Amino acid sequence: MLATEAMRLAIAQARLGGVATYTNPQVGAVLVKDDRVIAVGYHHQFGGDHAEVDVLKQVSAAVAKGATLIVTLEPCSHFGKTPPCCRRIVSAGIAKVIIGQLDPHPVVAGRGRDYLLAHDVIVETGCLTAQVKALNPHYNWFYTHQRPWITLKAALTLDGKVNAQAGQRSLISNQAAYVDSQGLRSQSQAILIGERTLTTDDPALTVRLQALAHPPVRLILLHTSDVAVDRQVAQGGIVPTYLLCRQASTSDGLLARRANVHVLVDDWTPTKISNWCAQQGWQSLLVEGGSHVQASFAAAGLVDEVVWYLAPTLFGGTALPAIQGPTKPQALAFQAPVVTPLGDNLKVQWQRKVVD
């Protein structure tokens, strides 16, 4: 069996993990012996068996010995929630390992490969690397750039408006766009909105179309916590809410007594928010609104992707445009868009041109 054919199968396996892997990467593995696939596996969920262990559990020790393991990501070399996969591979007597991508995580970063080589396992790297990297774009970005992947998302009219008038919520997108945007939320580990969006929309900021073991945390950028007291996001519950306030308030203590509601007071700039998210280990941040908050991230150069849901509507006049604010703008260049029809709406995605 060709290595590329086996790696494509491993990539398909990796995708089965989906968002259940949370901050762990999606990883797939295939075990081949005598030119025949004898087991396939993947990392099912955060904290569970890694893909290499998943396949090795499916075969006997005698069958595994001398086999070739094809895995999308470099086997781990450290003790975390599970023991090191490279040691399990060596103890199983695997003769050869083909790796799609070396792991950018600093605790691995070539150490898994080196361990295998030091224990007389043949190792090949670089098989379908571009396709493998596409499995975990946020994970790769986070450990390469030490900050989360930041996406701006908005529903827009054809003339680029997000609300018909200030302080009033406008329903713009169709149902298909709504469903798709819920999927976008599920792929994010943190969601951010500002004070105007909180007071105008009173959103729940939850993923409502699927149950997630690790739903995205909710971040609210505020002047003080006062306006959050009666809002949905600050009522407590399972999903953590962080109120990022610029000044302390008498409401801080009240809110902090609610389950999973945290009040953090600082001069919260986009750079500070990005750095703080990185400290928490969140690899992706979805900035849903509002217009001024998104403008501040654009001005700071902290935009890696833009997702617009365009509806066949014109507001015109003094309606509120997207990404508008007093902050001095910064020109950001993006790649050609990916356009997806959603009924009479369009989803348009741009990713920033960067040099890795």
Short mmCIF file of C-alpha atoms in Angstrom, two decimals:
data_model
loop_
_atom_site.label_atom_id
_atom_site.label_comp_id
_atom_site.label_asym_id
_atom_site.label_seq_id
_atom_site.Cartn_x
_atom_site.Cartn_y
_atom_site.Cartn_z
CA MET A 1 0.00 0.00 0.00
CA LEU A 2 1.36 3.43 -0.93
CA ALA A 3 2.21 5.71 1.99
CA THR A 4 0.13 8.53 0.49
CA GLU A 5 -2.89 6.24 0.19
CA ALA A 6 -2.54 5.20 3.83
CA MET A 7 -2.05 8.82 4.94
CA ARG A 8 -5.26 9.86 3.17
CA LEU A 9 -7.04 7.16 5.13
CA ALA A 10 -5.43 8.45 8.35
CA ILE A 11 -6.57 12.00 7.51
CA ALA A 12 -10.15 10.76 7.02
CA GLN A 13 -9.95 9.02 10.38
CA ALA A 14 -8.63 12.16 12.08
CA ARG A 15 -11.63 14.19 10.91
CA LEU A 16 -13.93 11.86 12.83
CA GLY A 17 -12.70 13.44 16.08
CA GLY A 18 -14.04 16.86 15.12
CA VAL A 19 -14.43 19.46 17.86
CA ALA A 20 -14.55 16.72 20.53
CA THR A 21 -10.74 16.82 20.68
CA TYR A 22 -11.01 20.41 22.03
CA THR A 23 -7.48 21.82 22.54
CA ASN A 24 -5.94 18.52 21.45
CA PRO A 25 -5.33 18.13 17.72
CA GLN A 26 -7.36 15.86 15.45
CA VAL A 27 -5.12 12.88 14.72
CA GLY A 28 -5.65 9.72 12.69
CA ALA A 29 -3.59 6.55 12.40
CA VAL A 30 -3.43 3.49 10.18
CA LEU A 31 -1.57 0.24 10.89
CA VAL A 32 -0.27 -1.64 7.84
CA LYS A 33 1.40 -5.06 7.64
CA ASP A 34 2.23 -7.16 4.60
CA ASP A 35 0.85 -4.34 2.43
CA ARG A 36 -2.57 -4.67 4.09
CA VAL A 37 -4.43 -2.34 6.45
CA ILE A 38 -4.93 -4.19 9.73
CA ALA A 39 -6.33 -1.36 11.88
CA VAL A 40 -7.46 2.25 11.67
CA GLY A 41 -8.07 4.69 14.52
CA TYR A 42 -8.22 8.27 15.66
CA HIS A 43 -8.20 10.52 18.72
CA HIS A 44 -11.86 10.36 19.74
CA GLN A 45 -12.04 13.03 22.42
CA PHE A 46 -10.07 15.34 24.68
CA GLY A 47 -8.33 13.32 27.38
CA GLY A 48 -8.95 10.00 25.62
CA ASP A 49 -6.60 7.59 23.89
CA HIS A 50 -4.41 9.07 21.20
CA ALA A 51 -4.78 7.73 17.67
CA GLU A 52 -1.67 5.54 17.93
CA VAL A 53 -3.01 3.81 21.04
CA ASP A 54 -6.45 3.49 19.45
CA VAL A 55 -5.05 1.39 16.59
CA LEU A 56 -2.64 -0.65 18.71
CA LYS A 57 -5.46 -1.69 21.04
CA GLN A 58 -7.21 -3.31 18.08
CA VAL A 59 -4.49 -5.87 17.34
CA SER A 60 -2.52 -8.45 19.26
CA ALA A 61 1.13 -7.98 20.18
CA ALA A 62 2.14 -10.58 17.61
CA VAL A 63 0.27 -8.83 14.82
CA ALA A 64 1.59 -5.38 15.72
CA LYS A 65 5.22 -6.48 15.76
CA GLY A 66 6.99 -5.49 12.56
CA ALA A 67 4.06 -3.44 11.25
CA THR A 68 4.17 0.09 9.78
CA LEU A 69 2.26 2.87 11.54
CA ILE A 70 1.03 5.81 9.47
CA VAL A 71 0.02 8.75 11.67
CA THR A 72 -0.97 12.28 10.75
CA LEU A 73 0.88 13.97 13.64
CA GLU A 74 4.18 13.17 15.33
CA PRO A 75 3.64 10.75 18.25
CA CYS A 76 3.84 12.49 21.62
CA SER A 77 6.89 12.04 23.80
CA HIS A 78 5.67 13.31 27.18
CA PHE A 79 3.36 12.30 30.00
CA GLY A 80 0.14 14.33 29.85
CA LYS A 81 -3.40 13.03 30.24
CA THR A 82 -2.04 9.83 28.65
CA PRO A 83 1.42 8.18 28.58
CA PRO A 84 3.85 8.93 25.71
CA CYS A 85 2.76 7.33 22.45
CA CYS A 86 6.34 6.95 21.19
CA ARG A 87 7.11 4.56 24.06
CA ARG A 88 4.00 2.52 23.31
CA ILE A 89 5.04 2.29 19.66
CA VAL A 90 8.52 1.05 20.55
CA SER A 91 7.23 -1.49 23.07
CA ALA A 92 4.79 -2.81 20.45
CA GLY A 93 7.68 -3.56 18.10
CA ILE A 94 6.51 -1.29 15.30
CA ALA A 95 9.18 -1.36 12.60
CA LYS A 96 8.40 1.87 10.76
CA VAL A 97 6.45 5.08 11.40
CA ILE A 98 5.37 7.49 8.65
CA ILE A 99 4.50 10.94 10.01
CA GLY A 100 2.48 13.56 8.18
CA GLN A 101 3.51 16.54 10.32
CA LEU A 102 5.89 17.19 13.19
CA ASP A 103 4.05 18.49 16.24
CA PRO A 104 4.56 22.26 16.81
CA HIS A 105 3.72 21.90 20.51
CA PRO A 106 6.93 22.81 22.40
CA VAL A 107 6.78 19.70 24.62
CA VAL A 108 6.98 17.51 21.52
CA ALA A 109 8.59 19.46 18.63
CA GLY A 110 10.62 16.59 17.17
CA ARG A 111 11.22 14.69 20.41
CA GLY A 112 8.77 11.94 19.49
CA ARG A 113 10.52 11.39 16.16
CA ASP A 114 13.92 11.44 17.83
CA TYR A 115 12.85 8.89 20.46
CA LEU A 116 11.67 6.51 17.75
CA LEU A 117 14.91 6.89 15.79
CA ALA A 118 16.96 6.33 18.96
CA HIS A 119 15.14 3.03 19.46
CA ASP A 120 15.78 1.72 15.94
CA VAL A 121 12.36 2.55 14.48
CA ILE A 122 12.50 3.70 10.85
CA VAL A 123 10.87 7.11 10.58
CA GLU A 124 9.70 9.01 7.50
CA THR A 125 8.27 12.53 7.78
CA GLY A 126 6.52 14.93 5.42
CA CYS A 127 3.88 12.69 3.87
CA LEU A 128 0.97 14.87 2.61
CA THR A 129 2.02 17.56 5.10
CA ALA A 130 -0.14 20.35 3.62
CA GLN A 131 -3.27 18.20 3.85
CA VAL A 132 -2.38 17.09 7.36
CA LYS A 133 -1.77 20.67 8.55
CA ALA A 134 -5.24 21.60 7.29
CA LEU A 135 -6.73 19.27 9.94
CA ASN A 136 -5.67 21.53 12.82
CA PRO A 137 -5.18 25.12 11.60
CA HIS A 138 -5.90 26.72 14.99
CA TYR A 139 -3.67 24.29 16.88
CA ASN A 140 -0.80 24.83 14.44
CA TRP A 141 -1.21 28.62 14.50
CA PHE A 142 -1.35 28.77 18.29
CA TYR A 143 1.89 26.90 18.85
CA THR A 144 3.66 28.63 15.97
CA HIS A 145 2.63 32.21 16.83
CA GLN A 146 1.89 31.92 20.57
CA ARG A 147 -1.56 33.48 20.29
CA PRO A 148 -5.05 32.38 19.29
CA TRP A 149 -6.36 32.41 15.74
CA ILE A 150 -8.72 35.43 15.68
CA THR A 151 -11.81 35.50 13.47
CA LEU A 152 -14.20 38.40 12.93
CA LYS A 153 -17.76 37.29 12.19
CA ALA A 154 -20.83 39.33 11.27
CA ALA A 155 -24.12 39.16 9.42
CA LEU A 156 -24.24 41.96 6.83
CA THR A 157 -26.55 43.53 4.29
CA LEU A 158 -25.32 44.09 0.75
CA ASP A 159 -24.29 47.63 1.70
CA GLY A 160 -22.21 46.37 4.60
CA LYS A 161 -24.59 47.26 7.46
CA VAL A 162 -24.99 45.24 10.67
CA ASN A 163 -27.93 47.12 12.22
CA ALA A 164 -30.68 49.31 10.79
CA GLN A 165 -30.20 51.78 13.63
CA ALA A 166 -28.11 52.10 16.76
CA GLY A 167 -29.43 50.29 19.84
CA GLN A 168 -31.85 48.11 17.89
CA ARG A 169 -31.23 44.54 16.85
CA SER A 170 -31.79 43.75 13.18
CA LEU A 171 -32.40 40.21 11.94
CA ILE A 172 -30.40 39.89 8.74
CA SER A 173 -29.39 36.27 8.02
CA ASN A 174 -31.59 33.38 6.94
CA GLN A 175 -31.95 30.06 8.77
CA ALA A 176 -29.22 28.34 6.76
CA ALA A 177 -26.75 31.07 7.71
CA TYR A 178 -27.81 30.79 11.34
CA VAL A 179 -27.12 27.04 11.34
CA ASP A 180 -23.74 27.57 9.71
CA SER A 181 -22.79 30.27 12.21
CA GLN A 182 -23.54 27.86 15.04
CA GLY A 183 -21.05 25.49 13.48
CA LEU A 184 -18.52 28.33 13.39
CA ARG A 185 -19.06 28.87 17.11
CA SER A 186 -18.52 25.18 17.83
CA GLN A 187 -15.07 25.39 16.21
CA SER A 188 -14.05 28.29 18.49
CA GLN A 189 -12.76 28.01 22.04
CA ALA A 190 -13.72 31.56 23.05
CA ILE A 191 -16.31 34.07 21.82
CA LEU A 192 -16.00 37.82 22.38
CA ILE A 193 -18.55 40.62 22.17
CA GLY A 194 -18.57 44.21 23.37
CA GLU A 195 -20.94 46.24 25.53
CA ARG A 196 -23.15 47.52 22.70
CA THR A 197 -23.77 44.03 21.40
CA LEU A 198 -24.56 42.87 24.94
CA THR A 199 -27.11 45.61 25.59
CA THR A 200 -28.65 45.55 22.11
CA ASP A 201 -28.90 41.79 21.49
CA ASP A 202 -28.62 40.23 24.98
CA PRO A 203 -27.16 37.08 23.35
CA ALA A 204 -26.65 33.75 25.10
CA LEU A 205 -23.48 33.07 23.07
CA THR A 206 -24.02 29.33 23.24
CA VAL A 207 -23.85 26.55 20.66
CA ARG A 208 -27.46 25.52 20.49
CA LEU A 209 -27.52 22.93 17.71
CA GLN A 210 -25.16 20.36 19.23
CA ALA A 211 -24.04 19.28 22.67
CA LEU A 212 -20.37 19.99 23.33
CA ALA A 213 -18.27 18.65 26.17
CA HIS A 214 -16.19 21.84 25.96
CA PRO A 215 -18.35 24.70 24.64
CA PRO A 216 -16.62 28.01 23.88
CA VAL A 217 -16.20 30.32 26.85
CA ARG A 218 -17.90 33.72 26.68
CA LEU A 219 -15.92 36.96 26.91
CA ILE A 220 -17.68 40.31 27.30
CA LEU A 221 -15.72 43.56 26.93
CA LEU A 222 -17.28 46.22 29.19
CA HIS A 223 -16.58 49.58 30.78
CA THR A 224 -18.00 48.28 34.08
CA SER A 225 -19.93 45.13 34.98
CA ASP A 226 -23.14 47.03 35.85
CA VAL A 227 -24.82 46.48 32.47
CA ALA A 228 -24.24 42.71 32.67
CA VAL A 229 -26.23 42.10 35.87
CA ASP A 230 -29.52 41.14 34.19
CA ARG A 231 -28.11 39.75 30.94
CA GLN A 232 -28.24 36.09 29.87
CA VAL A 233 -24.49 35.53 29.79
CA ALA A 234 -24.08 36.64 33.41
CA GLN A 235 -26.74 34.47 35.06
CA GLY A 236 -24.29 31.68 35.82
CA GLY A 237 -24.37 28.12 34.58
CA ILE A 238 -22.11 25.55 32.97
CA VAL A 239 -20.46 27.75 30.31
CA PRO A 240 -17.88 30.11 31.86
CA THR A 241 -18.38 33.83 31.33
CA TYR A 242 -15.57 36.35 31.74
CA LEU A 243 -16.51 40.01 32.10
CA LEU A 244 -13.49 41.99 30.92
CA CYS A 245 -14.08 45.34 32.60
CA ARG A 246 -12.02 48.51 32.34
CA GLN A 247 -13.12 49.78 35.74
CA ALA A 248 -14.25 48.17 38.99
CA SER A 249 -17.90 48.44 40.05
CA THR A 250 -20.16 47.65 42.99
CA SER A 251 -21.71 44.93 40.79
CA ASP A 252 -18.47 42.96 40.60
CA GLY A 253 -19.01 41.07 43.87
CA LEU A 254 -22.62 40.18 43.06
CA LEU A 255 -21.71 38.79 39.65
CA ALA A 256 -18.68 36.91 40.93
CA ARG A 257 -20.91 34.88 43.27
CA ARG A 258 -22.73 33.35 40.33
CA ALA A 259 -21.52 30.02 38.98
CA ASN A 260 -18.82 30.37 36.33
CA VAL A 261 -19.06 34.17 36.15
CA HIS A 262 -15.71 35.93 36.52
CA VAL A 263 -15.06 39.68 36.67
CA LEU A 264 -11.61 40.76 35.51
CA VAL A 265 -10.64 44.43 35.73
CA ASP A 266 -7.86 45.77 33.51
CA ASP A 267 -7.24 48.11 30.59
CA TRP A 268 -8.39 45.51 28.08
CA THR A 269 -6.87 46.17 24.67
CA PRO A 270 -7.04 43.66 21.79
CA THR A 271 -3.41 42.74 22.45
CA LYS A 272 -4.09 42.12 26.16
CA ILE A 273 -7.16 40.04 25.32
CA SER A 274 -5.18 37.97 22.83
CA ASN A 275 -2.32 37.44 25.28
CA TRP A 276 -4.71 36.50 28.09
CA CYS A 277 -6.50 33.97 25.86
CA ALA A 278 -3.11 32.46 25.03
CA GLN A 279 -2.35 32.12 28.75
CA GLN A 280 -5.59 30.17 29.17
CA GLY A 281 -4.59 27.87 26.32
CA TRP A 282 -7.49 28.91 24.05
CA GLN A 283 -6.36 28.44 20.48
CA SER A 284 -9.16 30.30 18.70
CA LEU A 285 -11.12 33.48 19.42
CA LEU A 286 -14.32 34.41 17.56
CA VAL A 287 -15.04 38.16 17.72
CA GLU A 288 -18.76 38.42 17.01
CA GLY A 289 -19.28 42.08 17.74
CA GLY A 290 -19.80 44.80 17.79
CA SER A 291 -18.61 47.12 15.10
CA HIS A 292 -16.27 49.11 17.38
CA VAL A 293 -14.74 46.02 18.99
CA GLN A 294 -14.01 44.49 15.60
CA ALA A 295 -12.53 47.81 14.44
CA SER A 296 -10.16 47.81 17.42
CA PHE A 297 -8.92 44.30 16.55
CA ALA A 298 -8.41 45.31 12.93
CA ALA A 299 -6.50 48.42 14.02
CA ALA A 300 -4.28 46.25 16.22
CA GLY A 301 -3.56 43.92 13.31
CA LEU A 302 -5.13 41.03 15.19
CA VAL A 303 -7.39 39.57 12.51
CA ASP A 304 -6.55 36.23 10.92
CA GLU A 305 -9.89 35.48 9.30
CA VAL A 306 -13.08 37.32 8.39
CA VAL A 307 -16.41 35.52 7.97
CA TRP A 308 -19.30 37.54 6.59
CA TYR A 309 -22.83 36.21 6.15
CA LEU A 310 -24.26 38.38 3.37
CA ALA A 311 -28.03 38.77 3.00
CA PRO A 312 -29.84 40.18 -0.07
CA THR A 313 -30.97 43.30 1.80
CA LEU A 314 -30.11 47.02 1.74
CA PHE A 315 -30.45 49.23 4.80
CA GLY A 316 -28.81 52.39 3.46
CA GLY A 317 -29.02 55.73 5.20
CA THR A 318 -27.45 56.00 8.64
CA ALA A 319 -27.52 52.26 9.39
CA LEU A 320 -24.52 50.99 11.37
CA PRO A 321 -21.68 49.66 9.18
CA ALA A 322 -19.34 46.81 10.06
CA ILE A 323 -15.90 47.51 11.56
CA GLN A 324 -16.42 51.16 12.39
CA GLY A 325 -14.69 52.95 15.23
CA PRO A 326 -12.49 55.83 16.27
CA THR A 327 -9.29 53.76 16.26
CA LYS A 328 -6.86 54.52 13.46
CA PRO A 329 -7.28 51.78 10.83
CA GLN A 330 -4.54 49.42 9.66
CA ALA A 331 -4.53 47.97 6.15
CA LEU A 332 -4.66 44.17 6.29
CA ALA A 333 -4.28 41.98 3.20
CA PHE A 334 -6.28 38.80 2.77
CA GLN A 335 -6.25 35.84 0.41
CA ALA A 336 -8.92 35.18 -2.21
CA PRO A 337 -12.28 34.45 -0.57
CA VAL A 338 -14.07 31.16 -0.17
CA VAL A 339 -17.74 31.70 -1.05
CA THR A 340 -20.46 29.29 0.10
CA PRO A 341 -24.12 29.77 -0.95
CA LEU A 342 -26.57 29.38 1.93
CA GLY A 343 -29.96 29.69 0.31
CA ASP A 344 -30.33 33.34 -0.69
CA ASN A 345 -27.42 34.26 1.66
CA LEU A 346 -23.71 33.95 1.04
CA LYS A 347 -20.98 32.95 3.46
CA VAL A 348 -17.75 34.68 2.47
CA GLN A 349 -14.48 33.76 4.21
CA TRP A 350 -11.15 35.49 3.89
CA GLN A 351 -7.93 34.38 5.57
CA ARG A 352 -5.10 36.78 6.12
CA LYS A 353 -1.94 36.57 4.04
CA VAL A 354 0.78 35.57 6.48
CA VAL A 355 4.28 34.16 6.34
CA ASP A 356 4.68 31.17 8.67
#
